[in-house]
Tab-separated table of C-alpha atoms in Angstrom:
chain	number	residue	atom	x	y	z
G	772	MET	CA	83.823	-87.746	122.948
G	773	THR	CA	86.201	-84.974	121.739
G	774	ALA	CA	87.912	-84.849	125.078
G	775	LEU	CA	88.401	-88.561	125.177
G	776	LEU	CA	90.087	-88.708	121.686
G	777	THR	CA	92.055	-85.883	122.496
G	778	CYS	CA	93.351	-87.655	125.607
G	779	ALA	CA	94.043	-90.854	123.678
G	780	MET	CA	96.214	-89.068	121.198
G	781	ALA	CA	98.116	-87.493	124.098
G	782	PHE	CA	98.747	-90.750	125.835
G	783	SER	CA	99.970	-92.361	122.467
G	784	MET	CA	102.906	-90.370	122.506
G	785	MET	CA	103.552	-89.563	126.105
G	786	GLN	CA	106.336	-91.753	126.776
G	787	LEU	CA	108.558	-90.142	124.016
G	788	PHE	CA	107.547	-86.532	125.417
G	789	LEU	CA	108.521	-87.801	129.166
G	790	LEU	CA	111.847	-89.270	127.996
G	791	GLY	CA	112.631	-85.810	126.363
G	792	ALA	CA	111.174	-83.705	129.248
G	793	LEU	CA	113.191	-86.025	131.988
G	794	GLY	CA	116.044	-86.794	129.819
G	795	PRO	CA	118.766	-85.339	132.034
G	796	ARG	CA	117.603	-87.027	135.165
G	797	LEU	CA	117.234	-90.223	133.338
G	798	VAL	CA	120.859	-90.119	132.065
G	799	ASP	CA	122.294	-89.459	135.283
G	800	ASP	CA	120.232	-92.023	137.054
G	801	LEU	CA	120.452	-94.873	134.678
G	802	LYS	CA	124.061	-93.858	133.540
G	803	VAL	CA	122.915	-94.264	129.727
G	804	SER	CA	124.761	-91.685	127.255
G	805	PRO	CA	122.794	-89.048	125.300
G	806	THR	CA	123.274	-91.104	122.306
G	807	VAL	CA	121.365	-93.922	123.787
G	808	LEU	CA	118.563	-91.469	124.764
G	809	GLY	CA	118.326	-90.086	121.297
G	810	LEU	CA	117.907	-93.735	119.983
G	811	THR	CA	114.722	-93.915	121.818
G	812	THR	CA	112.940	-91.448	119.251
G	813	THR	CA	114.172	-93.633	116.401
G	814	VAL	CA	113.219	-96.878	118.117
G	815	GLY	CA	109.666	-95.516	119.360
G	816	PHE	CA	108.853	-94.136	115.756
G	817	GLY	CA	110.521	-97.038	114.065
G	818	ALA	CA	108.141	-99.604	115.821
G	819	ALA	CA	105.250	-97.386	115.175
G	820	ALA	CA	105.928	-97.289	111.446
G	821	VAL	CA	106.455	-101.032	111.320
G	822	LEU	CA	103.371	-101.838	113.373
G	823	SER	CA	100.947	-99.376	111.701
G	824	PRO	CA	99.738	-101.294	108.793
G	825	ALA	CA	98.719	-104.110	110.951
G	826	GLY	CA	97.322	-101.782	113.667
G	827	GLY	CA	95.168	-100.372	110.827
G	828	ARG	CA	93.731	-103.748	109.976
G	829	VAL	CA	93.251	-104.654	113.602
G	830	VAL	CA	91.211	-101.361	114.047
G	831	ASP	CA	88.860	-102.283	110.946
G	832	ARG	CA	88.466	-105.745	112.258
G	833	LEU	CA	87.656	-105.031	116.028
G	834	GLY	CA	86.229	-101.303	116.157
G	835	PRO	CA	87.470	-98.369	117.625
G	836	ARG	CA	86.257	-98.655	121.188
G	837	ARG	CA	88.337	-101.773	121.969
G	838	CYS	CA	91.286	-100.616	120.114
G	839	LEU	CA	91.204	-97.247	122.116
G	840	VAL	CA	90.938	-99.163	125.547
G	841	ALA	CA	93.749	-101.279	124.394
G	842	LEU	CA	95.758	-98.405	123.275
G	843	LEU	CA	95.358	-96.841	126.761
G	844	LEU	CA	96.241	-99.922	128.739
G	845	VAL	CA	99.345	-100.637	126.512
G	846	SER	CA	100.515	-96.864	126.910
G	847	ALA	CA	100.149	-97.573	130.850
G	848	ALA	CA	102.121	-100.745	130.664
G	849	ALA	CA	104.834	-98.999	128.497
G	850	LEU	CA	105.080	-96.129	131.116
G	851	ALA	CA	105.157	-98.430	134.033
G	852	LEU	CA	108.086	-100.478	132.362
G	853	ILE	CA	109.916	-97.273	131.686
G	854	GLY	CA	109.596	-96.289	135.207
G	855	SER	CA	110.986	-99.623	136.186
G	856	ALA	CA	113.767	-99.625	133.852
G	857	PRO	CA	117.221	-100.762	135.430
G	858	GLY	CA	119.321	-100.026	132.338
G	859	ALA	CA	119.311	-99.036	128.539
G	860	GLY	CA	118.288	-102.386	127.096
G	861	PHE	CA	115.289	-102.531	129.292
G	862	LEU	CA	114.422	-98.962	128.438
G	863	LEU	CA	114.625	-99.476	124.699
G	864	ALA	CA	112.602	-102.455	125.016
G	865	ALA	CA	109.739	-100.646	126.759
G	866	VAL	CA	109.841	-97.691	124.408
G	867	ALA	CA	109.451	-100.264	121.322
G	868	LEU	CA	106.310	-101.547	123.196
G	869	GLY	CA	105.075	-97.729	123.210
G	870	GLY	CA	105.233	-98.039	119.561
G	871	LEU	CA	101.986	-100.012	119.412
G	872	PRO	CA	99.675	-97.170	120.977
G	873	GLN	CA	101.084	-94.907	118.301
G	874	ALA	CA	100.371	-97.325	115.526
G	875	LEU	CA	96.770	-97.690	116.922
G	876	ALA	CA	95.975	-93.921	117.777
G	877	ASN	CA	95.168	-92.374	114.243
G	878	PRO	CA	93.421	-95.246	112.918
G	879	ALA	CA	91.127	-95.659	116.186
G	880	THR	CA	90.439	-92.078	116.650
G	881	ASN	CA	89.460	-91.530	112.981
G	882	LYS	CA	87.289	-94.475	113.048
G	883	ALA	CA	85.603	-93.235	115.930
G	884	ILE	CA	84.912	-90.005	114.504
G	885	LEU	CA	83.743	-91.367	111.296
G	886	ALA	CA	81.157	-93.607	113.311
G	887	ALA	CA	79.980	-90.797	115.763
G	888	VAL	CA	80.504	-87.632	114.501
G	889	PRO	CA	78.497	-85.587	111.554
G	890	ALA	CA	80.378	-84.946	108.435
G	891	GLU	CA	80.281	-81.292	108.910
G	892	ARG	CA	81.848	-81.320	112.212
G	893	ARG	CA	84.591	-84.117	111.511
G	894	GLY	CA	87.264	-81.372	110.502
G	895	SER	CA	86.963	-79.652	113.558
G	896	VAL	CA	86.743	-82.555	115.743
G	897	THR	CA	89.828	-84.087	114.005
G	898	GLY	CA	91.846	-80.805	114.597
G	899	MET	CA	90.969	-80.964	118.375
G	900	LYS	CA	91.874	-84.594	118.690
G	901	GLN	CA	95.137	-84.179	116.694
G	902	SER	CA	96.036	-81.426	119.141
G	903	GLY	CA	96.213	-83.799	121.741
G	904	VAL	CA	99.758	-84.733	120.791
G	905	GLN	CA	100.889	-81.025	121.706
G	906	LEU	CA	98.829	-81.192	124.854
G	907	GLY	CA	100.700	-84.417	125.780
G	908	ALA	CA	103.896	-82.566	125.067
G	909	PHE	CA	102.712	-79.649	127.509
G	910	ALA	CA	101.865	-82.388	130.262
G	911	ALA	CA	105.168	-83.984	129.970
G	912	GLY	CA	107.114	-80.784	129.961
G	913	LEU	CA	105.427	-78.739	132.840
G	914	PRO	CA	103.179	-80.621	135.556
G	915	LEU	CA	105.121	-84.093	135.116
G	916	ALA	CA	108.362	-82.500	134.861
G	917	ALA	CA	107.710	-80.500	138.076
G	918	LEU	CA	106.463	-83.723	139.869
G	919	ALA	CA	109.676	-85.528	138.901
G	920	GLY	CA	111.348	-82.612	141.032
G	921	ILE	CA	109.504	-83.943	144.113
G	922	THR	CA	108.937	-87.720	143.582
G	923	GLY	CA	111.998	-88.308	141.057
G	924	TRP	CA	111.668	-89.251	137.315
G	925	ARG	CA	110.412	-92.552	138.029
G	926	GLY	CA	107.401	-91.304	140.109
G	927	ALA	CA	106.399	-88.945	137.409
G	928	VAL	CA	106.483	-91.639	134.667
G	929	TRP	CA	104.456	-94.110	137.201
G	930	THR	CA	101.990	-91.180	137.529
G	931	ALA	CA	101.333	-90.943	134.121
G	932	ALA	CA	100.803	-94.803	133.823
G	933	GLY	CA	98.343	-94.552	136.590
G	934	ALA	CA	96.549	-91.500	134.695
G	935	ALA	CA	96.449	-93.809	131.314
G	936	VAL	CA	94.799	-96.583	133.390
G	937	LEU	CA	91.920	-93.965	134.435
G	938	ALA	CA	91.672	-92.889	130.736
G	939	ALA	CA	91.195	-96.593	129.623
G	940	VAL	CA	88.309	-96.901	131.916
G	941	TRP	CA	86.893	-93.758	130.710
G	942	ALA	CA	87.102	-95.007	127.257
G	943	ALA	CA	85.343	-98.214	128.240
G	944	ARG	CA	82.490	-96.611	129.710
G	945	ALA	CA	81.979	-93.526	127.381
G	946	LEU	CA	82.487	-94.950	123.882
G	947	PRO	CA	79.644	-96.729	121.867
G	948	ALA	CA	79.917	-100.517	121.558
G	949	ASP	CA	81.638	-101.586	118.610
G	950	PRO	CA	79.920	-104.052	116.270
G	951	PRO	CA	80.821	-107.723	116.347
G	952	PRO	CA	84.317	-108.317	114.950
G	953	LYS	CA	84.525	-108.698	111.151
G	954	ALA	CA	87.090	-109.646	108.680
G	955	ALA	CA	88.650	-106.613	106.829
G	956	PRO	CA	90.255	-107.173	103.541
G	957	ALA	CA	94.034	-106.607	104.082
G	958	SER	CA	96.082	-104.222	101.858
G	959	TRP	CA	99.754	-103.542	102.970
G	960	ILE	CA	100.451	-101.000	100.194
G	961	PRO	CA	99.079	-97.508	99.935
G	962	ARG	CA	97.168	-96.808	96.641
G	963	GLY	CA	95.692	-93.630	95.160
G	964	ALA	CA	95.422	-90.698	97.240
G	965	ILE	CA	96.341	-92.799	100.345
G	966	ALA	CA	99.913	-93.274	98.595
G	967	TRP	CA	100.530	-89.669	97.850
G	968	LEU	CA	99.397	-88.528	101.369
G	969	ALA	CA	101.734	-91.431	102.775
G	970	LEU	CA	104.703	-90.065	100.901
G	971	PHE	CA	103.851	-86.299	101.779
G	972	SER	CA	103.756	-87.585	105.634
G	973	LEU	CA	106.919	-89.250	105.175
G	974	LEU	CA	108.802	-85.962	104.094
G	975	LEU	CA	106.930	-83.846	106.374
G	976	GLY	CA	107.678	-86.072	109.479
G	977	CYS	CA	111.293	-85.626	108.458
G	978	GLY	CA	111.327	-82.124	108.879
G	979	ILE	CA	109.042	-81.897	111.743
G	980	ALA	CA	110.914	-84.352	113.856
G	981	SER	CA	114.252	-82.579	113.207
G	982	VAL	CA	112.865	-79.152	114.466
G	983	ASN	CA	111.399	-81.019	117.647
G	984	THR	CA	114.497	-82.750	118.451
G	985	TYR	CA	117.039	-79.925	117.845
G	986	LEU	CA	115.286	-76.757	118.177
G	987	ALA	CA	116.128	-76.199	121.949
G	988	LEU	CA	119.718	-77.261	121.662
G	989	TYR	CA	120.111	-74.934	118.669
G	990	GLY	CA	118.797	-72.324	120.873
G	991	VAL	CA	121.225	-72.778	123.597
G	992	ARG	CA	124.443	-73.626	121.304
G	993	ARG	CA	123.952	-71.010	118.575
G	994	LEU	CA	121.518	-68.445	119.826
G	995	GLY	CA	122.808	-68.166	123.377
G	996	LEU	CA	119.610	-68.690	125.032
G	997	GLY	CA	119.388	-70.096	128.694
G	998	PRO	CA	117.907	-73.616	128.995
G	999	THR	CA	114.420	-71.980	130.321
G	1000	ALA	CA	114.229	-69.786	127.191
G	1001	ALA	CA	115.378	-72.502	124.887
G	1002	GLY	CA	112.295	-74.791	126.466
G	1003	ALA	CA	110.054	-71.602	125.953
G	1004	LEU	CA	111.023	-71.946	122.284
G	1005	VAL	CA	109.554	-75.533	121.988
G	1006	ALA	CA	106.561	-74.560	124.009
G	1007	VAL	CA	105.741	-71.605	121.473
G	1008	LEU	CA	105.864	-74.270	118.728
G	1009	GLY	CA	103.685	-76.430	120.542
G	1010	ILE	CA	101.148	-73.747	121.281
G	1011	ALA	CA	101.056	-72.634	117.725
G	1012	GLY	CA	100.842	-76.228	116.588
G	1013	ILE	CA	97.583	-76.546	118.624
G	1014	ALA	CA	96.156	-73.453	117.097
G	1015	GLY	CA	97.216	-74.360	113.473
G	1016	ARG	CA	95.762	-78.029	114.056
G	1017	VAL	CA	92.409	-76.841	115.226
G	1018	GLY	CA	92.154	-73.919	112.547
G	1019	TRP	CA	93.467	-75.576	109.542
G	1020	SER	CA	91.579	-78.889	110.067
G	1021	LYS	CA	88.129	-76.799	110.363
G	1022	VAL	CA	89.023	-75.441	106.928
G	1023	ALA	CA	89.937	-78.780	105.635
G	1024	GLY	CA	86.277	-79.939	106.340
G	1025	GLN	CA	85.298	-78.255	103.235
G	1026	PRO	CA	86.427	-81.049	100.686
G	1027	GLY	CA	86.885	-78.441	97.681
G	1028	ARG	CA	89.554	-76.490	99.730
G	1029	ALA	CA	91.133	-79.595	101.492
G	1030	VAL	CA	93.033	-80.903	98.583
G	1031	TRP	CA	95.219	-77.747	98.322
G	1032	LEU	CA	95.825	-77.234	101.976
G	1033	PRO	CA	98.561	-79.896	102.346
G	1034	GLY	CA	100.750	-78.284	99.711
G	1035	GLY	CA	100.250	-74.776	100.807
G	1036	LEU	CA	100.810	-75.555	104.343
G	1037	ALA	CA	104.261	-77.404	103.370
G	1038	ALA	CA	105.254	-74.285	101.333
G	1039	GLY	CA	104.803	-72.165	104.577
G	1040	ALA	CA	106.901	-74.709	106.305
G	1041	VAL	CA	109.475	-74.110	103.852
G	1042	GLY	CA	109.592	-70.442	104.819
G	1043	ALA	CA	109.531	-71.419	108.462
G	1044	ALA	CA	112.825	-73.497	108.039
G	1045	LEU	CA	114.438	-70.710	105.932
G	1046	LEU	CA	113.525	-68.355	109.018
G	1047	LEU	CA	115.400	-70.881	111.445
G	1048	ALA	CA	118.421	-70.574	109.039
G	1049	ALA	CA	118.515	-66.901	109.056
G	1050	SER	CA	117.921	-66.785	112.902
G	1051	ALA	CA	121.703	-67.420	113.181
G	1052	TYR	CA	122.362	-63.702	112.023
G	1053	ALA	CA	119.016	-62.217	113.465
G	1054	HIS	CA	118.195	-64.338	116.777
G	1055	PRO	CA	114.583	-62.857	116.946
G	1056	LEU	CA	113.858	-64.815	113.938
G	1057	ALA	CA	113.894	-68.001	115.903
G	1058	TRP	CA	110.911	-67.111	117.781
G	1059	ALA	CA	108.654	-66.272	114.541
G	1060	ALA	CA	110.026	-69.537	113.071
G	1061	ALA	CA	108.690	-71.559	115.920
G	1062	VAL	CA	105.469	-70.030	115.428
G	1063	ALA	CA	105.387	-70.790	111.759
G	1064	VAL	CA	106.445	-74.395	112.264
G	1065	GLY	CA	103.703	-74.796	114.601
G	1066	VAL	CA	101.024	-73.168	112.171
G	1067	PHE	CA	102.186	-74.702	108.962
G	1068	ALA	CA	104.116	-77.963	109.486
G	1069	VAL	CA	102.504	-79.441	112.575
G	1070	ALA	CA	98.979	-78.624	111.416
G	1071	ALA	CA	99.677	-80.225	107.952
G	1072	ASN	CA	99.518	-83.544	109.611
G	1073	ALA	CA	96.199	-83.104	111.003
G	1074	VAL	CA	94.994	-81.845	107.648
G	1075	SER	CA	96.319	-85.217	106.078
G	1076	MET	CA	94.156	-87.080	108.801
G	1077	VAL	CA	91.020	-85.063	107.679
G	1078	LEU	CA	91.798	-85.901	104.054
G	1079	VAL	CA	92.249	-89.530	104.833
G	1080	MET	CA	88.855	-89.831	106.315
G	1081	GLN	CA	87.273	-87.955	103.087
G	1082	ARG	CA	89.120	-90.344	100.894
G	1083	ALA	CA	89.224	-93.918	102.889
G	1084	ALA	CA	87.513	-96.721	101.241
G	1085	PRO	CA	84.467	-97.927	102.779
G	1086	GLY	CA	85.379	-100.250	105.856
G	1087	ARG	CA	88.993	-99.274	105.332
G	1088	ALA	CA	89.250	-96.023	107.290
G	1089	GLY	CA	91.634	-97.775	109.877
G	1090	GLN	CA	94.067	-99.204	107.408
G	1091	ASP	CA	94.176	-96.020	105.223
G	1092	SER	CA	94.761	-93.826	108.300
G	1093	ALA	CA	97.502	-96.268	109.443
G	1094	LEU	CA	99.223	-96.302	106.090
G	1095	VAL	CA	99.619	-92.569	106.225
G	1096	SER	CA	100.602	-92.587	109.852
G	1097	ALA	CA	103.323	-95.135	109.067
G	1098	GLY	CA	104.879	-92.619	106.273
G	1099	PHE	CA	104.723	-89.750	109.161
G	1100	PHE	CA	106.390	-92.120	111.944
G	1101	ALA	CA	109.119	-93.438	109.347
G	1102	GLY	CA	109.954	-89.564	108.762
G	1103	PHE	CA	110.297	-89.253	112.667
G	1104	ALA	CA	112.612	-92.216	112.715
G	1105	ILE	CA	114.828	-90.846	109.564
G	1106	GLY	CA	114.800	-87.082	110.158
G	1107	PRO	CA	116.611	-86.438	113.434
G	1108	PRO	CA	119.679	-88.859	112.725
G	1109	LEU	CA	120.214	-87.048	109.277
G	1110	PHE	CA	120.121	-83.874	111.008
G	1111	GLY	CA	122.163	-84.957	113.837
G	1112	LEU	CA	125.019	-85.608	111.718
G	1113	LEU	CA	125.163	-82.092	110.786
G	1114	ALA	CA	124.567	-80.792	114.261
G	1115	GLY	CA	127.343	-83.017	115.401
G	1116	ALA	CA	129.716	-80.987	113.185
G	1117	GLY	CA	128.035	-77.584	114.253
G	1118	ARG	CA	126.339	-77.095	110.950
G	1119	TYR	CA	122.988	-76.145	112.190
G	1120	GLY	CA	122.472	-73.846	109.264
G	1121	THR	CA	122.901	-76.512	106.836
G	1122	GLY	CA	120.686	-78.604	108.927
G	1123	TRP	CA	117.733	-75.992	108.570
G	1124	LEU	CA	118.131	-75.935	104.840
G	1125	LEU	CA	118.071	-79.759	104.884
G	1126	VAL	CA	114.708	-79.465	106.741
G	1127	ALA	CA	113.562	-76.780	104.125
G	1128	GLY	CA	114.188	-79.077	101.352
G	1129	GLU	CA	112.361	-81.956	103.131
G	1130	PHE	CA	109.371	-79.609	103.433
G	1131	VAL	CA	109.932	-78.460	99.600
G	1132	GLY	CA	109.705	-82.144	98.654
G	1133	ALA	CA	106.630	-82.456	100.778
G	1134	SER	CA	105.002	-79.485	99.137
G	1135	VAL	CA	105.753	-80.632	95.684
G	1136	VAL	CA	104.167	-84.230	96.401
G	1137	ALA	CA	101.084	-82.746	97.849
G	1138	LEU	CA	100.465	-79.971	95.011
G	1139	THR	CA	101.158	-82.885	92.286
G	1140	TRP	CA	98.379	-84.790	93.796
G	1141	ALA	CA	96.170	-81.833	94.210
G	1142	VAL	CA	96.496	-81.031	90.326
G	1143	ARG	CA	96.060	-84.651	89.586
G	1144	GLU	CA	92.983	-84.978	91.667
G	1145	ARG	CA	91.377	-81.518	90.012
G	1146	ARG	CA	92.036	-82.863	86.577
G	1147	SER	CA	90.318	-86.164	87.405
G	1148	VAL	CA	87.167	-84.152	88.586
G	1149	VAL	CA	87.190	-81.943	85.555
G	1150	ARG	CA	87.174	-85.294	83.509
G	1151	ARG	CA	84.084	-86.431	85.040
């Protein structure tokens, strides 16, 4: 089941990874501006943030199997529509549709883990399935990008759509049946630990999205790297993110340690952002910074999902996961445009300091929550 959940996480964001990897071909073919291409990220994550609270309620009501099958089928539909897009308007509408799988991904996969995985293994399984996001980026950036050189970008996107349909069949056959649909009490406002984790995820998402979006461009324009080397910089971040998510999520499976991890990982991410700022003067530091962003910042998101499963109210794992995910997606929608204003003026150093500030905010939020949690335990 771990492989299936990892696959679902990969397909939930495949459209955005493909648009990034195939961007130059797509811009030339559809005659859209780089600005419109950049809007796809904001539209995709904005739609996911808006849809997440409702998506979490749907998962709690219908069950993870039905929602994972729907996630994969909607991913396939969005990819097929992107591959058929005649222009910018159609493309953005298809990307908005792809926000629905993102909204369902964490609630459905977390609910599946709670239903089928023993408590002592949930941390490691969560880390593995969260690494599916980075595996999706790898698939878009290497095999599918290579396929685009043979079949064109549309052929590569349609191939991904077909693979998503096959994954939906796999999910329908492999996952245990859901219980009959039942009413789930709705709550659209995060409370308690979930509210703290949602705010933490918002700030964390702002910083991660800025690094993901602009690291390669920074490598080319400020560090003098070629396009291949700049792409390798992003690949290093992705590989480090996989290792970090798997490793730290396993540690987070121990509740006594888990409460302190988000703040500590965000503090490590501050150091990574400062290394990026310093890399303008010592270029090799960019590689160390890419590793550190993956090990600390990217891993912190997976740890937050482990904490959600540990703290979710009975019957509300889907909604609570969705509310935290909504914060993360909102950060992904907000962060890059803010950084882009600085990048457009050539002020990358200031941009990395902005990212460091966002990670500082995330660390402060998480450590404040951890202290409050510890005090409440002591009072008991």
